[in-house]
Coordinates of C-alpha atoms in Angstrom, one line a residue:
M1 CA 90.8 113.0 -15.4
S2 CA 89.0 116.0 -14.1
P3 CA 90.3 119.6 -14.8
V4 CA 91.2 120.0 -11.1
W5 CA 93.3 116.9 -11.1
S6 CA 94.9 117.9 -14.4
L7 CA 95.8 121.3 -13.0
G8 CA 97.1 119.8 -9.8
A9 CA 99.3 117.3 -11.7
G10 CA 100.6 120.1 -13.9
L11 CA 101.5 122.2 -11.0
L12 CA 103.2 119.3 -9.2
L13 CA 105.3 118.6 -12.3
L14 CA 106.2 122.3 -12.6
L15 CA 107.3 122.4 -8.9
L16 CA 109.4 119.2 -9.4
W17 CA 111.1 120.8 -12.5
V18 CA 111.7 124.0 -10.7
R19 CA 113.3 122.1 -7.8
H20 CA 115.5 120.1 -10.2
R21 CA 116.7 123.1 -12.2
G22 CA 117.0 125.4 -9.1
L23 CA 114.7 128.4 -8.4
E24 CA 117.3 131.1 -9.4
A25 CA 118.1 129.3 -12.7
V26 CA 114.4 129.2 -13.6
L27 CA 113.9 132.9 -12.6
V28 CA 116.8 134.0 -14.8
H29 CA 116.7 131.7 -17.8
H30 CA 113.0 130.7 -17.9
R31 CA 111.4 133.7 -16.3
W32 CA 108.3 133.2 -18.4
V33 CA 107.4 130.1 -16.3
F34 CA 107.2 132.2 -13.1
V35 CA 105.5 135.1 -14.9
C36 CA 102.8 133.0 -16.6
F37 CA 102.0 130.7 -13.7
F38 CA 102.3 133.2 -10.8
L39 CA 102.6 136.8 -11.7
M40 CA 99.9 137.0 -14.3
P41 CA 97.1 135.5 -12.1
L42 CA 98.3 137.7 -9.2
S43 CA 98.2 140.7 -11.5
V44 CA 94.5 139.9 -12.3
L45 CA 93.7 139.8 -8.6
F46 CA 95.4 143.2 -8.1
D47 CA 93.4 144.7 -10.9
V48 CA 90.1 143.3 -9.6
Y49 CA 90.8 144.6 -6.1
Y50 CA 91.6 148.2 -7.3
Q51 CA 88.6 148.2 -9.7
L52 CA 86.2 147.2 -6.9
R53 CA 87.8 149.7 -4.6
A54 CA 87.4 152.5 -7.1
L55 CA 83.8 151.5 -7.8
A56 CA 83.0 151.5 -4.0
V57 CA 84.6 154.9 -3.5
R58 CA 82.7 156.3 -6.4
R59 CA 79.3 154.9 -5.3
L60 CA 79.8 156.0 -1.7
H61 CA 81.2 159.4 -2.6
S62 CA 83.8 158.9 0.1
A63 CA 86.8 160.3 -1.7
P64 CA 86.2 164.1 -1.3
R65 CA 85.0 163.5 2.3
L66 CA 88.0 161.5 3.4
H67 CA 90.6 163.5 1.5
G68 CA 91.0 166.2 4.1
Q69 CA 91.4 163.7 6.9
R70 CA 94.1 161.8 5.0
V71 CA 96.0 165.1 4.2
R72 CA 95.8 166.0 7.9
H73 CA 97.4 162.6 8.7
I74 CA 100.3 163.4 6.4
Q75 CA 100.7 166.8 8.0
A76 CA 100.8 165.1 11.4
Q77 CA 103.5 162.7 10.3
V78 CA 105.7 165.6 9.0
R79 CA 105.2 167.5 12.3
E80 CA 106.2 164.4 14.2
W81 CA 109.4 164.2 12.1
K82 CA 110.1 167.8 13.1
N83 CA 109.5 167.1 16.7
E84 CA 111.9 164.1 16.5
G85 CA 114.7 166.5 15.5
S86 CA 114.5 166.3 11.7
K87 CA 117.4 163.8 11.8
R88 CA 116.7 162.0 8.5
Y89 CA 115.4 163.0 5.1
M90 CA 111.7 162.3 4.4
C91 CA 110.3 160.3 1.5
T92 CA 106.9 158.8 0.6
G93 CA 106.2 155.4 2.4
R94 CA 105.1 153.8 -0.9
P95 CA 107.3 150.7 -1.4
G96 CA 109.9 151.2 -4.2
W97 CA 108.7 148.1 -6.0
L98 CA 105.2 149.6 -6.6
T99 CA 106.6 152.3 -8.8
V100 CA 106.8 151.8 -12.6
S101 CA 110.4 153.0 -12.7
L102 CA 112.9 150.2 -13.0
R103 CA 115.2 151.9 -10.5
V104 CA 115.5 150.4 -7.1
G105 CA 115.0 153.1 -4.5
K106 CA 117.3 152.0 -1.7
Y107 CA 116.8 155.4 0.1
K108 CA 113.4 154.0 1.3
K109 CA 115.3 152.0 4.0
T110 CA 117.2 155.0 5.4
H111 CA 114.7 157.9 5.1
K112 CA 111.7 158.7 7.2
N113 CA 108.8 157.1 5.4
I114 CA 105.7 159.3 5.3
M115 CA 102.6 157.2 4.5
I116 CA 100.5 158.7 1.7
N117 CA 97.3 156.7 0.9
L118 CA 95.8 159.0 -1.7
M119 CA 94.5 157.2 -4.8
D120 CA 91.1 158.6 -5.6
V121 CA 89.4 160.9 -8.1
L122 CA 88.1 163.8 -6.0
E123 CA 86.0 166.0 -8.3
V124 CA 85.1 166.4 -11.9
D125 CA 84.3 170.1 -12.6
T126 CA 82.6 170.2 -16.0
E127 CA 82.2 174.0 -15.9
R128 CA 85.9 174.7 -15.4
Q129 CA 86.8 171.6 -17.4
V130 CA 89.1 170.4 -14.6
V131 CA 89.4 167.1 -12.8
R132 CA 90.9 167.1 -9.3
V133 CA 92.7 163.9 -8.3
E134 CA 94.9 162.5 -5.7
P135 CA 98.5 161.6 -6.7
L136 CA 98.2 157.8 -6.8
V137 CA 95.4 157.9 -9.3
T138 CA 96.5 155.9 -12.3
M139 CA 96.0 156.6 -16.0
G140 CA 93.8 153.5 -16.4
Q141 CA 91.7 154.6 -13.4
L142 CA 91.4 158.1 -14.7
T143 CA 90.3 157.3 -18.2
A144 CA 87.9 154.7 -16.9
H145 CA 86.3 157.3 -14.6
L146 CA 86.2 160.2 -17.2
N147 CA 85.4 158.5 -20.5
P148 CA 81.9 157.3 -19.6
M149 CA 81.2 160.9 -18.6
G150 CA 82.3 162.2 -22.1
W151 CA 85.6 163.6 -20.9
T152 CA 89.3 162.8 -21.0
V153 CA 92.6 164.5 -20.2
P154 CA 94.6 166.0 -23.0
V155 CA 97.7 163.9 -22.4
V156 CA 97.2 160.3 -21.5
P157 CA 100.6 158.4 -21.1
E158 CA 100.0 154.9 -22.4
L159 CA 100.7 152.5 -19.5
D160 CA 97.7 151.9 -17.3
D161 CA 99.7 151.9 -14.0
L162 CA 101.4 155.3 -14.4
T163 CA 100.3 157.6 -11.6
V164 CA 99.4 161.3 -11.7
G165 CA 102.0 162.0 -9.0
G166 CA 104.7 160.2 -11.0
L167 CA 103.9 162.0 -14.2
I168 CA 104.1 165.4 -12.4
M169 CA 107.1 164.8 -10.1
G170 CA 108.8 163.0 -13.0
T171 CA 107.2 163.5 -16.4
G172 CA 104.8 162.1 -18.9
I173 CA 104.1 162.3 -22.6
E174 CA 101.7 161.0 -25.2
S175 CA 101.1 161.3 -29.0
S176 CA 98.9 164.4 -28.3
S177 CA 101.8 166.2 -26.8
H178 CA 102.7 168.1 -30.0
I179 CA 99.6 170.1 -29.2
Y180 CA 99.4 170.1 -25.4
G181 CA 103.0 169.6 -24.3
L182 CA 104.1 167.2 -21.5
F183 CA 101.7 166.0 -18.8
Q184 CA 102.8 168.8 -16.5
H185 CA 101.7 171.4 -19.0
T186 CA 98.1 170.2 -18.7
C187 CA 98.0 170.7 -15.0
V188 CA 96.5 173.9 -13.6
A189 CA 97.2 173.6 -9.9
Y190 CA 99.0 171.4 -7.3
E191 CA 98.4 171.0 -3.6
L192 CA 101.5 170.1 -1.4
V193 CA 102.4 169.4 2.2
L194 CA 105.7 171.2 2.7
A195 CA 108.6 170.5 5.0
D196 CA 107.1 172.5 7.9
G197 CA 103.8 170.5 7.7
S198 CA 101.8 173.3 6.0
L199 CA 99.4 172.7 3.2
V200 CA 99.8 175.0 0.1
R201 CA 98.1 175.3 -3.2
C202 CA 100.0 176.6 -6.2
S203 CA 99.1 177.6 -9.7
P204 CA 100.4 179.9 -12.4
T205 CA 98.9 182.8 -10.5
E206 CA 99.2 181.6 -6.9
N207 CA 102.6 180.6 -5.5
S208 CA 103.7 180.5 -9.1
D209 CA 107.4 179.8 -8.4
L210 CA 106.5 176.6 -6.6
F211 CA 104.0 175.6 -9.4
Y212 CA 106.7 175.8 -12.0
A213 CA 109.4 174.1 -9.8
V214 CA 107.4 171.0 -8.8
P215 CA 107.6 169.1 -12.2
W216 CA 110.7 167.0 -12.4
S217 CA 111.6 167.6 -8.8
C218 CA 110.9 163.9 -7.8
G219 CA 109.3 164.7 -4.5
T220 CA 112.2 166.9 -3.2
L221 CA 110.2 170.1 -2.6
G222 CA 107.2 168.6 -0.7
F223 CA 104.5 165.9 -0.8
L224 CA 102.0 166.2 -3.6
V225 CA 98.5 165.5 -2.2
A226 CA 96.2 166.7 -5.1
A227 CA 96.4 168.0 -8.6
E228 CA 94.0 169.8 -10.9
I229 CA 94.2 168.7 -14.6
K230 CA 92.6 170.2 -17.6
M231 CA 89.9 168.1 -19.3
V232 CA 88.8 168.0 -22.9
P233 CA 85.7 166.4 -24.5
A234 CA 86.2 162.7 -25.4
K235 CA 85.2 161.2 -28.7
K236 CA 84.4 157.6 -29.4
Y237 CA 87.2 156.8 -31.9
V238 CA 90.6 157.7 -33.1
K239 CA 90.8 157.5 -36.9
I240 CA 94.4 156.5 -37.3
H241 CA 96.4 156.5 -40.5
Y242 CA 99.5 154.2 -40.9
E243 CA 102.2 155.2 -43.4
P244 CA 105.4 153.2 -43.9
V245 CA 108.4 155.4 -44.7
R246 CA 111.9 154.3 -45.7
G247 CA 115.1 156.1 -45.6
L248 CA 116.2 158.0 -42.4
Q249 CA 116.1 161.4 -44.0
K250 CA 112.6 160.8 -45.3
I251 CA 111.4 159.4 -42.0
C252 CA 112.6 162.5 -40.1
E253 CA 111.1 164.9 -42.7
K254 CA 107.8 163.1 -42.7
F255 CA 107.6 162.9 -38.9
T256 CA 108.5 166.6 -38.5
E257 CA 106.0 167.6 -41.1
E258 CA 103.1 165.7 -39.4
S259 CA 104.2 166.9 -35.9
K260 CA 103.7 170.5 -37.0
K261 CA 100.1 169.9 -38.1
K262 CA 97.6 170.9 -35.4
E263 CA 94.8 169.1 -37.3
N264 CA 96.5 165.9 -36.2
N265 CA 95.2 165.1 -32.7
F266 CA 97.9 162.4 -32.4
V267 CA 101.3 161.8 -34.0
E268 CA 103.6 158.8 -33.3
G269 CA 106.4 157.0 -35.0
L270 CA 107.8 153.4 -34.6
L271 CA 111.2 153.0 -36.0
Y272 CA 111.9 149.3 -36.8
S273 CA 115.4 149.8 -38.1
L274 CA 117.7 152.7 -39.0
E275 CA 115.9 153.0 -42.4
E276 CA 112.4 151.8 -41.7
A277 CA 109.5 153.3 -39.8
V278 CA 105.8 153.6 -39.7
I279 CA 104.4 157.1 -39.0
M280 CA 101.0 157.2 -37.5
T281 CA 98.6 160.2 -37.4
G282 CA 95.2 160.2 -35.6
V283 CA 92.1 162.3 -35.5
L284 CA 89.3 162.1 -32.9
T285 CA 85.9 161.3 -34.3
D286 CA 82.5 160.1 -33.2
E287 CA 81.8 158.5 -36.6
A288 CA 83.4 155.3 -37.9
E289 CA 83.2 152.9 -40.8
Q290 CA 82.1 149.7 -39.1
C291 CA 84.2 147.5 -41.3
K292 CA 87.4 149.4 -40.3
I293 CA 86.9 149.4 -36.5
N294 CA 89.8 147.7 -34.7
R295 CA 89.3 147.1 -31.0
I296 CA 93.1 146.8 -30.5
G297 CA 92.7 146.7 -26.7
N298 CA 90.8 143.4 -26.7
Y299 CA 92.9 140.7 -25.0
Y300 CA 93.1 138.4 -28.1
K301 CA 94.3 141.1 -30.5
P302 CA 97.9 141.2 -31.7
W303 CA 100.2 143.5 -29.7
F304 CA 100.0 147.0 -31.1
F305 CA 103.6 147.3 -32.2
K306 CA 103.3 144.0 -34.1
H307 CA 100.1 145.1 -35.7
V308 CA 101.8 148.3 -36.9
E309 CA 104.8 146.4 -38.2
N310 CA 102.5 144.5 -40.6
Y311 CA 102.0 147.7 -42.6
L312 CA 105.7 148.0 -43.0
K313 CA 106.1 144.4 -44.0
A314 CA 103.3 144.7 -46.5
D315 CA 104.6 148.1 -47.6
R316 CA 101.1 149.6 -47.6
T317 CA 99.3 152.5 -46.0
G318 CA 96.1 151.9 -44.0
T319 CA 93.4 153.6 -42.1
E320 CA 91.3 152.2 -39.3
Y321 CA 89.2 153.4 -36.3
I322 CA 90.3 152.5 -32.8
P323 CA 88.0 153.1 -29.8
S324 CA 89.5 156.0 -27.9
R325 CA 90.3 154.2 -24.7
H326 CA 91.8 151.3 -26.6
Y327 CA 94.1 153.9 -28.4
Y328 CA 95.1 155.7 -25.2
H329 CA 96.4 152.4 -23.7
R330 CA 97.5 150.7 -26.9
H331 CA 101.0 149.9 -25.6
T332 CA 99.8 148.6 -22.2
R333 CA 99.3 144.9 -23.0
S334 CA 102.8 144.4 -24.4
I335 CA 104.4 147.1 -22.1
F336 CA 105.4 148.8 -25.4
W337 CA 107.6 145.8 -26.6
E338 CA 109.2 144.8 -23.3
L339 CA 107.0 141.8 -22.7
Q340 CA 108.4 139.9 -25.7
D341 CA 111.7 139.6 -23.8
I342 CA 109.9 138.1 -20.8
I343 CA 107.3 136.0 -22.6
P344 CA 108.8 135.3 -26.1
F345 CA 105.6 133.6 -27.3
G346 CA 103.3 136.2 -25.8
N347 CA 102.0 137.4 -29.2
N348 CA 101.3 133.9 -30.4
P349 CA 97.5 133.7 -31.3
V350 CA 97.0 130.6 -29.2
F351 CA 98.6 132.3 -26.1
R352 CA 96.6 135.5 -26.7
Y353 CA 93.3 133.6 -26.9
L354 CA 93.9 131.4 -23.9
F355 CA 95.8 133.7 -21.6
G356 CA 95.8 137.2 -23.1
W357 CA 93.1 138.3 -20.6
M358 CA 95.8 138.1 -17.9
V359 CA 98.3 140.2 -19.7
P360 CA 100.3 142.3 -18.8
P361 CA 101.8 141.2 -15.5
K362 CA 102.1 144.2 -13.2
I363 CA 105.5 146.0 -13.6
S364 CA 105.5 146.4 -9.8
L365 CA 105.3 142.6 -9.3
L366 CA 108.0 142.0 -11.9
K367 CA 110.2 144.4 -9.9
L368 CA 109.3 142.8 -6.6
T369 CA 110.2 139.3 -7.8
Q370 CA 113.1 139.9 -10.1
G371 CA 115.9 139.2 -7.6
E372 CA 119.4 140.5 -7.6
A373 CA 120.6 138.3 -10.4
I374 CA 117.9 139.5 -12.8
R375 CA 118.4 143.1 -11.7
K376 CA 122.1 143.0 -12.5
L377 CA 121.4 141.2 -15.8
Y378 CA 118.9 143.9 -16.8
E379 CA 121.2 146.7 -15.7
Q380 CA 124.1 145.5 -17.9
H381 CA 122.3 144.1 -20.9
H382 CA 119.0 146.0 -21.1
V383 CA 118.1 149.6 -21.8
V384 CA 114.9 151.5 -20.8
Q385 CA 115.5 155.1 -21.6
D386 CA 113.6 158.1 -22.9
M387 CA 115.6 161.1 -24.3
L388 CA 113.9 164.4 -25.1
V389 CA 115.7 166.2 -27.9
P390 CA 114.8 169.2 -30.2
M391 CA 113.0 168.1 -33.3
K392 CA 115.7 169.8 -35.4
S393 CA 118.2 167.2 -34.0
L394 CA 116.1 164.2 -34.7
E395 CA 118.1 162.6 -37.6
K396 CA 121.4 163.1 -35.7
S397 CA 119.8 161.7 -32.5
I398 CA 118.6 158.5 -34.2
Q399 CA 122.0 157.9 -35.7
T400 CA 123.5 158.3 -32.2
F401 CA 121.0 155.9 -30.7
H402 CA 121.8 153.4 -33.5
Q403 CA 125.6 153.8 -33.0
D404 CA 125.6 153.6 -29.2
L405 CA 122.7 151.3 -28.5
N406 CA 121.2 149.7 -31.6
V407 CA 117.9 149.0 -30.0
Y408 CA 114.7 148.6 -32.0
P409 CA 111.9 149.4 -32.2
L410 CA 112.5 153.0 -31.2
W411 CA 109.5 155.1 -30.1
L412 CA 109.1 158.6 -31.5
C413 CA 106.7 161.0 -29.8
P414 CA 106.7 164.7 -30.6
F415 CA 105.9 167.4 -28.0
I416 CA 105.8 171.1 -27.7
L417 CA 108.0 172.6 -25.0
P418 CA 107.0 176.0 -23.8
N419 CA 109.5 178.5 -22.3
N420 CA 108.1 178.2 -18.8
P421 CA 110.3 178.6 -15.6
G422 CA 111.5 175.4 -14.1
M423 CA 114.0 172.6 -14.7
V424 CA 113.0 171.9 -18.3
H425 CA 112.6 174.5 -21.0
P426 CA 114.0 175.3 -24.5
K427 CA 117.4 177.0 -24.8
G428 CA 115.8 180.1 -26.5
D429 CA 112.9 182.3 -25.5
E430 CA 110.4 180.7 -27.7
T431 CA 108.3 177.5 -27.5
E432 CA 110.1 174.8 -29.4
L433 CA 109.1 171.4 -30.9
Y434 CA 110.9 168.5 -29.3
V435 CA 110.7 164.7 -29.7
D436 CA 110.9 161.9 -27.2
I437 CA 113.0 159.0 -28.4
G438 CA 112.3 155.9 -26.4
A439 CA 114.7 152.9 -26.4
Y440 CA 113.4 149.8 -24.6
G441 CA 115.2 146.4 -25.0
E442 CA 118.4 144.6 -25.4
P443 CA 121.1 146.6 -27.2
K444 CA 122.6 144.8 -30.2
R445 CA 125.7 147.0 -30.3
K446 CA 128.8 144.9 -29.9
Q447 CA 130.8 145.6 -26.7
F448 CA 127.8 147.4 -25.2
E449 CA 128.7 148.5 -21.6
A450 CA 125.9 150.1 -19.7
R451 CA 127.7 152.9 -17.9
A452 CA 130.1 153.9 -20.7
S453 CA 127.4 153.7 -23.4
M454 CA 124.8 155.7 -21.4
R455 CA 127.3 158.3 -20.5
Q456 CA 128.1 158.8 -24.2
M457 CA 124.4 159.1 -24.9
E458 CA 123.9 161.6 -22.0
K459 CA 126.8 163.7 -23.3
F460 CA 125.2 163.8 -26.8
V461 CA 121.8 164.8 -25.3
R462 CA 123.3 167.6 -23.3
S463 CA 125.1 168.8 -26.5
V464 CA 121.8 169.4 -28.3
H465 CA 120.1 170.9 -25.2
G466 CA 118.0 167.8 -24.6
F467 CA 116.8 166.1 -21.4
Q468 CA 116.8 162.6 -20.0
M469 CA 113.7 161.3 -18.3
L470 CA 114.5 160.8 -14.6
Y471 CA 112.7 157.4 -14.2
A472 CA 115.6 155.6 -15.8
D473 CA 119.2 155.0 -14.8
C474 CA 121.2 158.2 -14.9
Y475 CA 125.0 158.1 -14.9
M476 CA 125.8 161.9 -15.0
T477 CA 128.0 163.7 -12.5
R478 CA 126.4 166.5 -10.4
E479 CA 127.9 169.1 -12.7
E480 CA 126.7 167.4 -15.8
F481 CA 123.2 166.9 -14.4
W482 CA 122.8 170.6 -13.6
D483 CA 124.3 171.4 -17.0
M484 CA 121.4 169.5 -18.6
F485 CA 118.7 170.9 -16.3
D486 CA 118.0 174.4 -15.1
G487 CA 118.3 174.3 -11.3
S488 CA 118.1 178.1 -10.6
L489 CA 114.4 178.1 -9.5
Y490 CA 114.6 174.7 -7.9
H491 CA 117.6 175.6 -5.7
K492 CA 116.1 179.0 -4.8
L493 CA 112.9 177.3 -3.5
R494 CA 114.8 174.7 -1.6
E495 CA 116.6 177.5 0.3
Q496 CA 113.4 179.5 0.9
M497 CA 111.3 176.5 2.0
N498 CA 114.0 174.9 4.2
C499 CA 114.0 171.7 2.1
K500 CA 117.7 171.0 2.5
D501 CA 117.2 169.1 5.8
A502 CA 113.9 167.6 4.8
F503 CA 114.5 166.2 1.3
P504 CA 117.5 165.1 -0.6
E505 CA 118.5 167.0 -3.8
V506 CA 116.9 165.5 -6.9
Y507 CA 120.3 164.5 -8.2
D508 CA 121.1 162.5 -5.0
K509 CA 117.8 160.8 -5.2
I510 CA 117.9 159.5 -8.8
C511 CA 121.5 159.5 -10.2
K512 CA 123.6 156.3 -9.9
A513 CA 126.8 158.3 -9.5
A514 CA 125.3 159.7 -6.2
R515 CA 124.4 156.2 -4.9
H516 CA 127.6 154.4 -5.5

């Protein structure tokens, strides 16, 4: 039987099985079938399209030339909204399913959609060491563009599909953040179209209030149309050291100690239980021992978090060299560890060698096809949260995560938080070392209830002067939200720039309590 006939027969049997079981039952209880046979191939086509588009734009040098025209089109749409009487709030016209956030943005159906088709790298200025990009440029696209030129950005959040705009209007972090801060702290200027249709540039010395108010504002002060980001020289490899640590107190002490060392270019921790972790430190280098090079980004390689866990199981330290771009996107193929819940056999060697080149499925496609049943299931029995807490509260925070959620692995990522104006800054006047604790997966805590458990977590985070990333479900009241975040500069600018009739307040845009 020819391969074509075999494939056809297989698909026919699959469709008959789906019809017998019912489409919704398959999507909920056997989601891997739909993901493997439909979403993974479709994700490959998406990637090929965007890679070819980026190549064409680069070869034709069309991005800088067309950028001004596209921005003028955005301004025209805003002025049209004004001429219509400013009856509805505005928002970007990008469909909600295309965003990496798991939240479903229902406001897209009621707000005036402003179409923003800005997805190109505009300029690489090696003299100023700055790259100017449009807001829909992704991390995968940016590193692919810069690395061959010998450059990278200081903070490269792991997932390929995270966009510059999302990382500025929301936030972004990476294992280099203990040196550079959050993604917003590596940006030197923003360009926005405001509620009156005007185009403004802001930086620490030009329209500085707006510059510091934009991060975390979730598109409620204006439409981001370009950003300038610092660049640093790229090196070929990251020399990474793995060290298993046992005992919560020892884990916190070791992690804090390594996070304070500026000679570490990267620091990251994976907590596999309350008492077991692997602490990783990395150093950029152009030299490598050939026998210790691990191209972890190759499709047939084990998922990174599983690879790291082997050091814990064997109770041994280790050192290896990972190509830099593979390191930057080390959690992409397994979407950290979320993919194991969707494709339970995804890390099996046979699956990786045969189908790993199609992994991961696009998060946007997973959202688009999840359906109401899966969405409700995830909302009640699944957690995707990042909480940013002071490093001095790390041990207490981990104990709270264990008590309220009991989700493992936990991701630990340190970052320096400067005392800049804006929504997020330390309680005191000095720069402070913080840590992002990321919980992704199904809580094992008995009687877990999403709203009650998350409200308990949010209360704890507020008590230690921490912050909740705004891409995730937020259950706080308005008063609790503005107790967590400093809204003084944000509200001042919304008044000055007449944003109240143009954009919803950030709380109303992202918090579940405001949408129910």
